Coordinates of C-alpha atoms and ligand atoms in Angstrom, one line a residue:
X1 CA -17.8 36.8 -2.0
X2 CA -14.3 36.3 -1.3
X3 CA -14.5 37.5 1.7
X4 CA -16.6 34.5 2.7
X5 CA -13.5 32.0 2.1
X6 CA -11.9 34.2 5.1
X7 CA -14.5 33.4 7.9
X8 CA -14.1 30.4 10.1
X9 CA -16.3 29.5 13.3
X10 CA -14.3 29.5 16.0
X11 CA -14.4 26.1 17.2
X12 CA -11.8 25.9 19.8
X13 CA -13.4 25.8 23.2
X14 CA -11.7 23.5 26.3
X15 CA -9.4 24.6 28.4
X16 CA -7.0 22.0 26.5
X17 CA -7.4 22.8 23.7
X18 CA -7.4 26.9 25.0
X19 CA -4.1 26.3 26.9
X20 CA -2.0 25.1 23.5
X21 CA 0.2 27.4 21.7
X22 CA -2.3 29.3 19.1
X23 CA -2.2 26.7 15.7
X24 CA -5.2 27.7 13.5
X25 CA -3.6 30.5 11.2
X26 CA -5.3 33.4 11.6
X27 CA -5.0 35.0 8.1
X28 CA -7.2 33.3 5.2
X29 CA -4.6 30.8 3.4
X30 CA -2.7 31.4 0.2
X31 CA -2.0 29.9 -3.4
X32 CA 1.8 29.2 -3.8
X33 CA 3.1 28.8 -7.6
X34 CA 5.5 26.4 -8.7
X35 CA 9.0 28.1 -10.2
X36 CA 9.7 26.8 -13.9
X37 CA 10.2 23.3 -14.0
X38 CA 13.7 23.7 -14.5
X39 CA 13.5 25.7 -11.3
X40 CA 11.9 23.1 -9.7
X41 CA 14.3 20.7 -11.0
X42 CA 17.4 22.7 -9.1
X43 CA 15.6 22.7 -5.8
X44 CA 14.7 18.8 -6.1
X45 CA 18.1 18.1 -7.1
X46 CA 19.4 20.2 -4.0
X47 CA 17.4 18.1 -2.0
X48 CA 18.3 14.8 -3.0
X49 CA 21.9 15.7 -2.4
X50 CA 21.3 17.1 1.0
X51 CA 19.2 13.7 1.7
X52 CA 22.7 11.5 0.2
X53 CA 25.0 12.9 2.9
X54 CA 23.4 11.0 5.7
X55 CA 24.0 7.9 3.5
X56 CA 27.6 7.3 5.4
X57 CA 25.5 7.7 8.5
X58 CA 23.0 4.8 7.7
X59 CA 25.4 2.6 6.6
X60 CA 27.3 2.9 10.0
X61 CA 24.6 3.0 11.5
X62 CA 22.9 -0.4 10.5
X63 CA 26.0 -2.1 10.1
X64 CA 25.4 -2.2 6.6
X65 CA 28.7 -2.8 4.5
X66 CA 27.1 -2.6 1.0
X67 CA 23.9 -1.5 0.0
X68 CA 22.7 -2.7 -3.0
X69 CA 19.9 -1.7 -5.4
X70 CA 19.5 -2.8 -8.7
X71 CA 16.6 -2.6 -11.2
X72 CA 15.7 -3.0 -14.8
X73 CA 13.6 0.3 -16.5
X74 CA 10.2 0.0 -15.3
X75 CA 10.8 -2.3 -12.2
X76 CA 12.5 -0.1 -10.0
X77 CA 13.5 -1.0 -6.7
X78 CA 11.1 1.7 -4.4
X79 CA 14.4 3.4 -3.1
X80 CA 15.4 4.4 -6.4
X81 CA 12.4 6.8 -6.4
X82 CA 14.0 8.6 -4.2
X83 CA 17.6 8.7 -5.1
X84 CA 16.7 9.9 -8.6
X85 CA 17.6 13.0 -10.4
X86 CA 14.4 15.4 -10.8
X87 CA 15.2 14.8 -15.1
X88 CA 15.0 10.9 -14.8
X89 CA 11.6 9.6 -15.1
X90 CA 12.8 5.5 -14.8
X91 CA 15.5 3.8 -14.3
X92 CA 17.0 2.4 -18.0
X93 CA 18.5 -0.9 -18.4
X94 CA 19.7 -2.0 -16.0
X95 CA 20.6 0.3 -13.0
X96 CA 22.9 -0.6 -10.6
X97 CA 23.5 1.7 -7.4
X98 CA 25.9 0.0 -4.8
X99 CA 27.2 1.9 -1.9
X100 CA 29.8 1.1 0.1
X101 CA 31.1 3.0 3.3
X102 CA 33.9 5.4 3.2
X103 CA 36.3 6.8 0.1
X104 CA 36.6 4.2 -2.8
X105 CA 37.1 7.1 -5.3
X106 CA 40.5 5.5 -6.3
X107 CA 38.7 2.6 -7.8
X108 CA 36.2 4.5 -9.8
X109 CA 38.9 5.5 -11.6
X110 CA 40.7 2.5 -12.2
X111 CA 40.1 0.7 -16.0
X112 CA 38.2 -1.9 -14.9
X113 CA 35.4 -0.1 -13.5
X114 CA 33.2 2.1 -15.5
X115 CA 31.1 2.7 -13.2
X116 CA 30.1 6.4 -12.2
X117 CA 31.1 7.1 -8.5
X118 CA 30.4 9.5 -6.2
X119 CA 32.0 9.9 -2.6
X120 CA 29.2 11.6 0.1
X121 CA 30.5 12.7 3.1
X122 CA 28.9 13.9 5.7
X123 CA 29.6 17.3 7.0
X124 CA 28.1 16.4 10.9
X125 CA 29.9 13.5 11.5
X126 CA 32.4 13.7 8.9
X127 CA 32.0 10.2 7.6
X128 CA 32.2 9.3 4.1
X129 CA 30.7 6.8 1.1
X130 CA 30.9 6.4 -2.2
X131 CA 28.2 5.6 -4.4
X132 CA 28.8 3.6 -7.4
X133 CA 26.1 3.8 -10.2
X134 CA 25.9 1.5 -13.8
X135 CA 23.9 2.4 -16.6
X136 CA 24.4 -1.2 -18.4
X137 CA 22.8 -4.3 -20.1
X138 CA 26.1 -6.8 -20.3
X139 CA 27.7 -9.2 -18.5
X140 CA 30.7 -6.6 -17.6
X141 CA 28.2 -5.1 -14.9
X142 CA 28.8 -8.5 -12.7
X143 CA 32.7 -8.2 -13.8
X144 CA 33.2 -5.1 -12.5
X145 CA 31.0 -5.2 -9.3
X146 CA 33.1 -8.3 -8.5
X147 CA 36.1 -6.4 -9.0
X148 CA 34.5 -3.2 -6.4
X149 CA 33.7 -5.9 -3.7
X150 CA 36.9 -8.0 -3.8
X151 CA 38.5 -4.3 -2.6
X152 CA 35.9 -3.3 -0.5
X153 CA 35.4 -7.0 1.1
X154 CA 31.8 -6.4 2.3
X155 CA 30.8 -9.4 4.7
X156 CA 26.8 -7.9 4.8
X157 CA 25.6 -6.5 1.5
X158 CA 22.5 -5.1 2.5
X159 CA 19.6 -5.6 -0.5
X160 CA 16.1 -4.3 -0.3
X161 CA 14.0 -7.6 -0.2
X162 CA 12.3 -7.5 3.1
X163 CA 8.8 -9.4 3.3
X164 CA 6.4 -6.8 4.6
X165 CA 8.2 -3.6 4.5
X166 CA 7.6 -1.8 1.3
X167 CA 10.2 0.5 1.3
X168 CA 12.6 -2.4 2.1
X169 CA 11.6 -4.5 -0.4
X170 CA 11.5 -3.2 -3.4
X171 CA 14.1 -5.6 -5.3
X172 CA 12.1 -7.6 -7.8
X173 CA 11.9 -10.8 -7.6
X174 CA 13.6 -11.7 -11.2
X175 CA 16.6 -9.0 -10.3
X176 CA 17.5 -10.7 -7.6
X177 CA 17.9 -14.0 -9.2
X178 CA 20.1 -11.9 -11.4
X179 CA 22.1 -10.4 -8.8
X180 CA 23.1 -13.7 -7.3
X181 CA 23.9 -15.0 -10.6
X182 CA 25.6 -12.3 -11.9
X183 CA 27.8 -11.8 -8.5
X184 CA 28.0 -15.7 -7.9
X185 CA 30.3 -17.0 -4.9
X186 CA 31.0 -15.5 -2.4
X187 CA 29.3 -12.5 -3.0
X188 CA 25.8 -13.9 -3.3
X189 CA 26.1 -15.6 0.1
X190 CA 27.0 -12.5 1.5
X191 CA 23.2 -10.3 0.7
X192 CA 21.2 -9.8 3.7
X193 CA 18.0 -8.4 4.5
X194 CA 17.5 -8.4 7.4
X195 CA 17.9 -4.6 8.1
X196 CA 15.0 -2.6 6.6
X197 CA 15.3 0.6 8.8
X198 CA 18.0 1.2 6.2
X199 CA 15.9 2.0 3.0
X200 CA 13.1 3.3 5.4
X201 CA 15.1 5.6 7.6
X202 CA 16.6 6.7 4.2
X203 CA 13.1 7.2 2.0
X204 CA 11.7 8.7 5.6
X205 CA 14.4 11.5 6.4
X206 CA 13.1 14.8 5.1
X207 CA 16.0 17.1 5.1
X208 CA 15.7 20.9 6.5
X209 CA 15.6 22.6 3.6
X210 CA 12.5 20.8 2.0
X211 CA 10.5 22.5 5.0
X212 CA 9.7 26.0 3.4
X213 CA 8.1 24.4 0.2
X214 CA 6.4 22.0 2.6
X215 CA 4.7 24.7 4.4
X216 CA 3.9 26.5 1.0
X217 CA 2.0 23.1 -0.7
X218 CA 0.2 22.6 3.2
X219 CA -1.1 26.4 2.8
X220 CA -1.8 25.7 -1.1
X221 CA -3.8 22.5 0.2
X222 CA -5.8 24.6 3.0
X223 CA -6.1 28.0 0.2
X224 CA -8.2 25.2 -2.2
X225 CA -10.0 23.6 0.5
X226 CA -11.7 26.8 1.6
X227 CA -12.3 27.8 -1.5
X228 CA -13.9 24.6 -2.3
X229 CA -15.9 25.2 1.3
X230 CA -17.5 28.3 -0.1
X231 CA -20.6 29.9 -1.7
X232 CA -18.2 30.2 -4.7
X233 CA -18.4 26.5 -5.4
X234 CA -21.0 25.1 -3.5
X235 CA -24.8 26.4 -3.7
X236 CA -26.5 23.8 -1.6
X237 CA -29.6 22.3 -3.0
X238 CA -27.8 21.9 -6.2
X239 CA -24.2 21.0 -6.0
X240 CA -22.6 17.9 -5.2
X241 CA -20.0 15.8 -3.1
X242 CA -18.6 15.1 -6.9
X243 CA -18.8 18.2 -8.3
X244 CA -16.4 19.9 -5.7
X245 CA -14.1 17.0 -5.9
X246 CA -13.6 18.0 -9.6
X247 CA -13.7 21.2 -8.9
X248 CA -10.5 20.6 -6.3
X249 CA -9.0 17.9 -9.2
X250 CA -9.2 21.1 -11.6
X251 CA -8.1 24.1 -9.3
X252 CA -4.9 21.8 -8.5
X253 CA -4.3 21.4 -12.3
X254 CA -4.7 25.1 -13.1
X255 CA -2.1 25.5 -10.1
X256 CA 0.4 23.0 -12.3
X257 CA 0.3 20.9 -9.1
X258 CA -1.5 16.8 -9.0
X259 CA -2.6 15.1 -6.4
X260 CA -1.8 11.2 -4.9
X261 CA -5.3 10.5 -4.8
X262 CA -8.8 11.4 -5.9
X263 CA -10.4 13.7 -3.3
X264 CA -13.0 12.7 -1.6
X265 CA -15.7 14.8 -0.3
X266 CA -18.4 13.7 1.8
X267 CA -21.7 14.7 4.2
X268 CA -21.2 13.5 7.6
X269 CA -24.5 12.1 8.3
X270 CA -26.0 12.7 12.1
X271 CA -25.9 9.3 13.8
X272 CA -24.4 7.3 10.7
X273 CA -20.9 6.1 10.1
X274 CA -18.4 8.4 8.4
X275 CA -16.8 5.3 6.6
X276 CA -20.1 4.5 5.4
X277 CA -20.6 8.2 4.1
X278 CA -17.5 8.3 2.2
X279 CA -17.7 4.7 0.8
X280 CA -21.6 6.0 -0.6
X281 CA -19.8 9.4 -1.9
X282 CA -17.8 6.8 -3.8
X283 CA -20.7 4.9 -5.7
X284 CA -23.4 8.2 -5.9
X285 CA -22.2 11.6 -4.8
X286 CA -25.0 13.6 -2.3
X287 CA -26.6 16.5 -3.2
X288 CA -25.2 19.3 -0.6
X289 CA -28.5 21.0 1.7
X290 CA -28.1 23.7 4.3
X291 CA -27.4 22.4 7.7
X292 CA -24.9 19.7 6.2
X293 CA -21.1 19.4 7.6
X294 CA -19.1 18.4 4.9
X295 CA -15.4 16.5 5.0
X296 CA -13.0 16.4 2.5
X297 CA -10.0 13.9 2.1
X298 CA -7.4 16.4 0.2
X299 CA -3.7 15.8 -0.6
X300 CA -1.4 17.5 -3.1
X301 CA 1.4 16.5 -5.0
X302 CA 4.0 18.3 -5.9
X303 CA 8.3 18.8 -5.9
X304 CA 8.0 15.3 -5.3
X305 CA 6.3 16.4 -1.9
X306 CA 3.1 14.9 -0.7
X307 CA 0.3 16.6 1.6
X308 CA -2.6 15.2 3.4
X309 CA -5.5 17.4 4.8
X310 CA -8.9 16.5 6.5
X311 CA -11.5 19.5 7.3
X312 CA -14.7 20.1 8.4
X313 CA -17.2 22.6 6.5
X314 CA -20.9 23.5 7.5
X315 CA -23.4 24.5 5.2
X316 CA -24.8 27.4 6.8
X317 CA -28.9 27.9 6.4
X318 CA -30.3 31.4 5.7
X319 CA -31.7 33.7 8.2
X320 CA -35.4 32.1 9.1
X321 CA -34.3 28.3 7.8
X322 CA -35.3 26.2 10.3
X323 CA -32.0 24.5 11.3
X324 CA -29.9 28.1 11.3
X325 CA -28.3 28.0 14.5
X326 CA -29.9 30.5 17.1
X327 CA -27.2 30.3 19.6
X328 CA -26.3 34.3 19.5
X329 CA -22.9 34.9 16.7
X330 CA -22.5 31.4 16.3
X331 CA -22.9 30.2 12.8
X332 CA -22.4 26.6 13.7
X333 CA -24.5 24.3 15.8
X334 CA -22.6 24.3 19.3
X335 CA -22.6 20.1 19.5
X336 CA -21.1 20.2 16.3
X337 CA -18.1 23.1 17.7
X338 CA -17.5 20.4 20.5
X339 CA -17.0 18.0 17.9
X340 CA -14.2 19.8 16.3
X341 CA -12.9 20.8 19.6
X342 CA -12.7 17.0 20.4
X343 CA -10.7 15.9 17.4
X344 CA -8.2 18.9 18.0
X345 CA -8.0 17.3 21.5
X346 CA -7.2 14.4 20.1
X347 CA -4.9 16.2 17.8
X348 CA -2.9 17.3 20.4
X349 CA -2.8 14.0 22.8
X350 CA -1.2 12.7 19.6
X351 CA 1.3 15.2 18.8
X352 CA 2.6 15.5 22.2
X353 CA 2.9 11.7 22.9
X354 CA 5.2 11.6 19.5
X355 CA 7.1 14.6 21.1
X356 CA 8.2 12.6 24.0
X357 CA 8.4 9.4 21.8
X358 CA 11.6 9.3 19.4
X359 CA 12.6 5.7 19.0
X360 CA 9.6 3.8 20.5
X361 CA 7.6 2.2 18.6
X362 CA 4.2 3.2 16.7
X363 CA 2.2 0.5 19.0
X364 CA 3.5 2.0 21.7
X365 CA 2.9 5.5 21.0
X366 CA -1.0 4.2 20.1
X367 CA -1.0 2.4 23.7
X368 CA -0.6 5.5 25.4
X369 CA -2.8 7.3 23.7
X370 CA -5.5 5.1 24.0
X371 CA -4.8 4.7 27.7
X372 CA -5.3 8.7 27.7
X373 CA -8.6 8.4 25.7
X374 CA -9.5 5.3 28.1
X375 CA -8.8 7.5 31.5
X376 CA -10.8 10.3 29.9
X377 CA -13.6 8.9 28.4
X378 CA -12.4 10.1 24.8
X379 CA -14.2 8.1 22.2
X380 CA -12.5 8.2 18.8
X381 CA -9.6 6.6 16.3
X382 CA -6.4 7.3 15.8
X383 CA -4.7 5.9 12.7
X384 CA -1.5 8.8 11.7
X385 CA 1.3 7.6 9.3
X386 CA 4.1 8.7 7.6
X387 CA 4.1 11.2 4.9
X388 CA 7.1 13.3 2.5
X389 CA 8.1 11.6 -0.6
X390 CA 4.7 9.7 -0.4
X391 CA 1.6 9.9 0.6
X392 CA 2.0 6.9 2.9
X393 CA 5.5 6.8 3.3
X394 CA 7.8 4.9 5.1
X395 CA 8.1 4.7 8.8
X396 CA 5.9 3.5 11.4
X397 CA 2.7 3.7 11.6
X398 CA 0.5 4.9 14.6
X399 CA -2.9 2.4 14.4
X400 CA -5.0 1.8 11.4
X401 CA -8.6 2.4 11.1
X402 CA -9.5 -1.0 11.7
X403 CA -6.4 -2.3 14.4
X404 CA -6.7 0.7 17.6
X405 CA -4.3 -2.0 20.1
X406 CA -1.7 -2.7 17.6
X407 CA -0.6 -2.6 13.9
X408 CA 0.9 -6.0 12.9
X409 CA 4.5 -4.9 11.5
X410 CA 4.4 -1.4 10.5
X411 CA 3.7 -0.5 14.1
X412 CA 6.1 -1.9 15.3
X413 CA 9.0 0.2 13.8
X414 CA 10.3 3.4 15.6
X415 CA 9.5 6.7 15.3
X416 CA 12.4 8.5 14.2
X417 CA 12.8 12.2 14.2
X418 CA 13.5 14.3 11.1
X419 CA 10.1 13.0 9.1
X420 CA 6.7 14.3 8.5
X421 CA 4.0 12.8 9.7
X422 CA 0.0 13.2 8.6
X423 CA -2.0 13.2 11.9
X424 CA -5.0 11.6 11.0
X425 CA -7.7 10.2 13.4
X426 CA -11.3 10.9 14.3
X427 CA -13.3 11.6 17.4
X428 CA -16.9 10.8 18.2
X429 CA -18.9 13.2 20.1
X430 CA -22.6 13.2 21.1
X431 CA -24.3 16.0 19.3
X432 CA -27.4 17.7 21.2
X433 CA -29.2 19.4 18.4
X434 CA -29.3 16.0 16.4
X435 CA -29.7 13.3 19.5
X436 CA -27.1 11.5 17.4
X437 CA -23.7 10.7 17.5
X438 CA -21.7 12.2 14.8
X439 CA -17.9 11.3 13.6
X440 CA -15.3 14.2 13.5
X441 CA -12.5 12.8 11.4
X442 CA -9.2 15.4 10.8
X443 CA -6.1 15.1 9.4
X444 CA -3.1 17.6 9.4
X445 CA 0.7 17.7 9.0
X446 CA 3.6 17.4 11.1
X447 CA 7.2 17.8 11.1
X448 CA 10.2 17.7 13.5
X449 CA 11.5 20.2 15.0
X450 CA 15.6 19.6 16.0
X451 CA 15.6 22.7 17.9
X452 CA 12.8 22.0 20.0
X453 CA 12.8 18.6 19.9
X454 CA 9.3 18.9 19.5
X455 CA 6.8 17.6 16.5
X456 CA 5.1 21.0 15.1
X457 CA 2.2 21.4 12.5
X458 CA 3.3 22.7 9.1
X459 CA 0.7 25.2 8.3
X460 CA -1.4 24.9 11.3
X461 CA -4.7 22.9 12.1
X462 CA -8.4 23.1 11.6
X463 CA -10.0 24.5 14.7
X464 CA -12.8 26.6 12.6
X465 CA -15.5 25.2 10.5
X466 CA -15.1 26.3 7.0
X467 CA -18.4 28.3 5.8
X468 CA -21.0 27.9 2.6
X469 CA -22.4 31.2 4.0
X470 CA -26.0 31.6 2.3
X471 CA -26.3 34.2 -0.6
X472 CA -26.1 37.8 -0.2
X473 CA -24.5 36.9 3.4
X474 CA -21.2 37.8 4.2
X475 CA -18.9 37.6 7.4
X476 CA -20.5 40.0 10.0
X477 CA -19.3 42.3 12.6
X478 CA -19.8 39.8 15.3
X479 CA -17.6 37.3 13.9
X480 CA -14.9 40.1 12.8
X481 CA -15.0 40.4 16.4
X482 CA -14.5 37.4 17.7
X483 CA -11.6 36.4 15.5
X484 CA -10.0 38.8 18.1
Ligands
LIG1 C1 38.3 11.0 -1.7 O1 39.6 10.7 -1.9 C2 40.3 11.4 -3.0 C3 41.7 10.8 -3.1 O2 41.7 9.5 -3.2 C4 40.2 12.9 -2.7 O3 40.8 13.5 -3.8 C5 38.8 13.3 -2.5 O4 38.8 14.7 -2.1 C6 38.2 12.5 -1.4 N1 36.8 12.9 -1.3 C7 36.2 13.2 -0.2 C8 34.7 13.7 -0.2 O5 36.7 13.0 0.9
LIG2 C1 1.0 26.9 -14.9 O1 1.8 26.7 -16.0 C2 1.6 27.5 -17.1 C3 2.5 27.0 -18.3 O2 3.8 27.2 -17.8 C4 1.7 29.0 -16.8 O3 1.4 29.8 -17.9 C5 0.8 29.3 -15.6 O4 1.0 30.6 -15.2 C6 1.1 28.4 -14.5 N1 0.1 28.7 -13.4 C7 0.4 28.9 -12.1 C8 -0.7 29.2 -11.2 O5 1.5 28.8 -11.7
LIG3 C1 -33.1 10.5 21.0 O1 -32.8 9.2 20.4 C2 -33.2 8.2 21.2 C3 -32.8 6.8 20.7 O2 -31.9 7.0 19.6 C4 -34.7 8.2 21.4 O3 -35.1 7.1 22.3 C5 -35.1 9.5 22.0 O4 -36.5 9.6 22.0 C6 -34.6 10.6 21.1 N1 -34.9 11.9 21.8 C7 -35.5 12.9 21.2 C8 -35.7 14.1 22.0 O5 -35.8 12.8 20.0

């Protein structure tokens, strides 16, 4: 049976689509294991320190000459998330993390400031910071931060208390009435925030070295995804949408790895909306039948890494069942192949207009593409967003499902390079065999690649249906031979 989970259909089919650099991994995808958790600690803590170099950079950067985060245990400031150590689960007291540009060192050791420091430097450009951090729940806090800024002289402290950025606004409201208190004149006329590519470019830059792990959770998140799209969890006719969520809530447990939200698993319905399947799936989960095409919604968590993953499975009806697809090898209805064919177009209209898009805005890179999709007669929705640290995570975002001209805000930011990005979007494509239209949504990873300049998918992308072959059937010679 295990051979089953190998077997895709291929799916790929327009010259487009045909002239791309091969993406859809040909071997059958893998379970990665988690190292120890002290193991896992080491390479988190790696990466956080790899991520703090580029701190001098930011500063300089957004003319930022304090940055300023402070938070009491359990109201952390969003940032703080992400400038932790893997063996602190909250901030405690009250944390105070102020950075300033270049080498205060000297005055981290003076008496009158406790504080721990830490200098950064930058190894591209040389440039340096130094971060000071207090652990502390008495007035002395405000003493000695006055003490830090009256050397440093900061005329913007930066503070993370923007109005509809999250990642640059994660000062609570109470702290900051407690900053300006506690810092009084002239400090507290001297926060600002009015520069929230700061925190975002910071929570959004996913260092070099977090890409190997990256690749492993993305092939971890495609290994249980065809596993759940198999006769070994699904017998149609009795199985349903729910029970292979919970199986894919349980096989992530058993691999000590969670997930950022609850899978969702749905039948794409010939003709009906895909929204409209999933928000049903929701309230009373379907019972899976032969001839369905299934979608899951699948993302993993883990290393403080976040995945998100849409595919496509077709329940594949026995030899003699009326809806088995006669056309020759083909296991999958051909209207449904130029479905999936369609969204990989899209796939790709959307990758390469990021590629040539570094510093342009979201709304922008959404224009063009929809100009393509306009030109071509490309029916469909685009709606990709940032990914790494969260599941949605900071950066700009590339429409939403409901707003395809512009995204008020969060599409307006620039697309910076260095980040991962979910590619998510669906396309809808007349289907023959069902007289219907049907919705083919996807969703896959990206990163950037420096040396290219190029975004690249992380694992790959879905341009097979996953198979529930029918009992007793396996992969046949045919299909062996067309994976050549
Ligand atoms: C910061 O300055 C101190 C001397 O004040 C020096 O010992 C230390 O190496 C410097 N650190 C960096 C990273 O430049
Ligand atoms: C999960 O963690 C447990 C306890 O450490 C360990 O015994 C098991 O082998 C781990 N499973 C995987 C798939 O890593
Ligand atoms: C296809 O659907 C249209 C309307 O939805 C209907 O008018 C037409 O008769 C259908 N064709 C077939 C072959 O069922």
């Amino acid at each position: 049976m295990l051979i089953a989970t190998l077997i895709f259909a291929l799916a790929a089919g327009t010259e487009s689509v045909l002239a791309s650099a091969r993406t859809s991994p040909t071997a059958a995808p893998q379970y990665h294991t988690l190292p120890s958790l002290r193991d896992q600690a080491a390479v988190q803590d790696a990466w956080r320190a790899e991520r703090k170099t580029i701190i001098p950079g930011l500063l300089e950067k957004h003319g930022a000459d304090a940055w300023l985060m402070s938070q009491r245990e359990y109201a952390e400031d969003t940032v703080f998330w992400s400038l932790k150590a893997a063996t602190q689960f909250s901030s405690r007291r009250r944390t105070t993390i102020l950075y300033v540009p270049g080498n205060s060192s000297v005055l981290g050791r003076s008496a009158a400031v406790t504080a721990r420091t830490q200098v950064l430097a930058d190894p591209a450009s040389g440039l340096t910071a130094t971060e000071f951090y207090w652990i502390d729940n008495t007035p002395g806090l405000w003493t000695e931060m006055q003490a830090v800024l009256a050397a440093v002289d900061p005329a913007r402290i930066v503070i993370n208390a923007a109005e509809d950025l999250a990642f640059s606004s994660g000062m609570h409201a109470g702290e900051l009435a407690a900053v300006k208190r506690g810092l009084g004149s002239p400090w507290a006329g001297r926060l600002v925030s009015d520069t929230p590519l700061l925190a975002i470019e910071f929570v959004a830059t996913m260092v070099p070295s977090r890409l190997e792990w990256y690749r492993r959770l993305q092939e971890t998140a495609w290994a249980v995804i065809s596993e759940a799209f198999s006769s070994r969890v699904v017998a149609p006719g009795s199985t349903t949408t729910a029970d292979v969520e919970w199986w894919m809530r349980d096989r992530l447990q058993a691999q000590n790895m969670t997930t950022w939200f609850q899978p969702s698993v749905s039948v794409i319905p010939p003709g009906g909306s895909f929204f409209g399947a999933q928000a049903d799936a929701l309230t009373s989960a379907a019972t899976i039948q032969y001839g369905d095409m299934l979608h899951v919604d699948f993302g993993i968590t883990a290393l403080g890494l976040n995945t998100d993953t849409q595919h496509l499975g077709y329940v594949v009806p026995p030899a003699g069942h009326p809806l088995r697809a006669t056309s020759g090898k083909d296991l999958v209805p051909a209207g449904l192949r130029k479905g999936l064919a369609a969204g990989n177009r899209l796939q790709d209209l959307t990758r390469n207009t990021m590629s040539r898009s570094i510093g342009r805005s979201g709304n922008e890179i959404l224009q063009d593409c929809r100009a393509v999709m306009d030109r071509e007669g490309w029916k469909g929705l685009l709606y990709s967003h940032a990914i790494g640290d969260w599941g949605h995570a900071a950066g700009a975002v590339i429409g939403m499902t409901n707003l395809q001209d512009a995204v008020p805000v969060l599409g307006d930011l620039p697309l910076l390079a260095n980040m991962y990005y979910s590619v998510e979007l669906l396309a809808e494509v007349f289907v023959d065999e069902y007289n219907a239209t049907m919705t083919f949504p996807l969703e896959e990873d990206i990163y950037w690649n420096s040396a290219t300049s190029t975004w690249e998918w992380v694992y790959g992308r879905q341009e097979k249906f996953h198979l529930v072959l029918p009992e007793g059937e396996s992969a046949g010679p045919a299909l062996a031979l067309e994976e050549l």
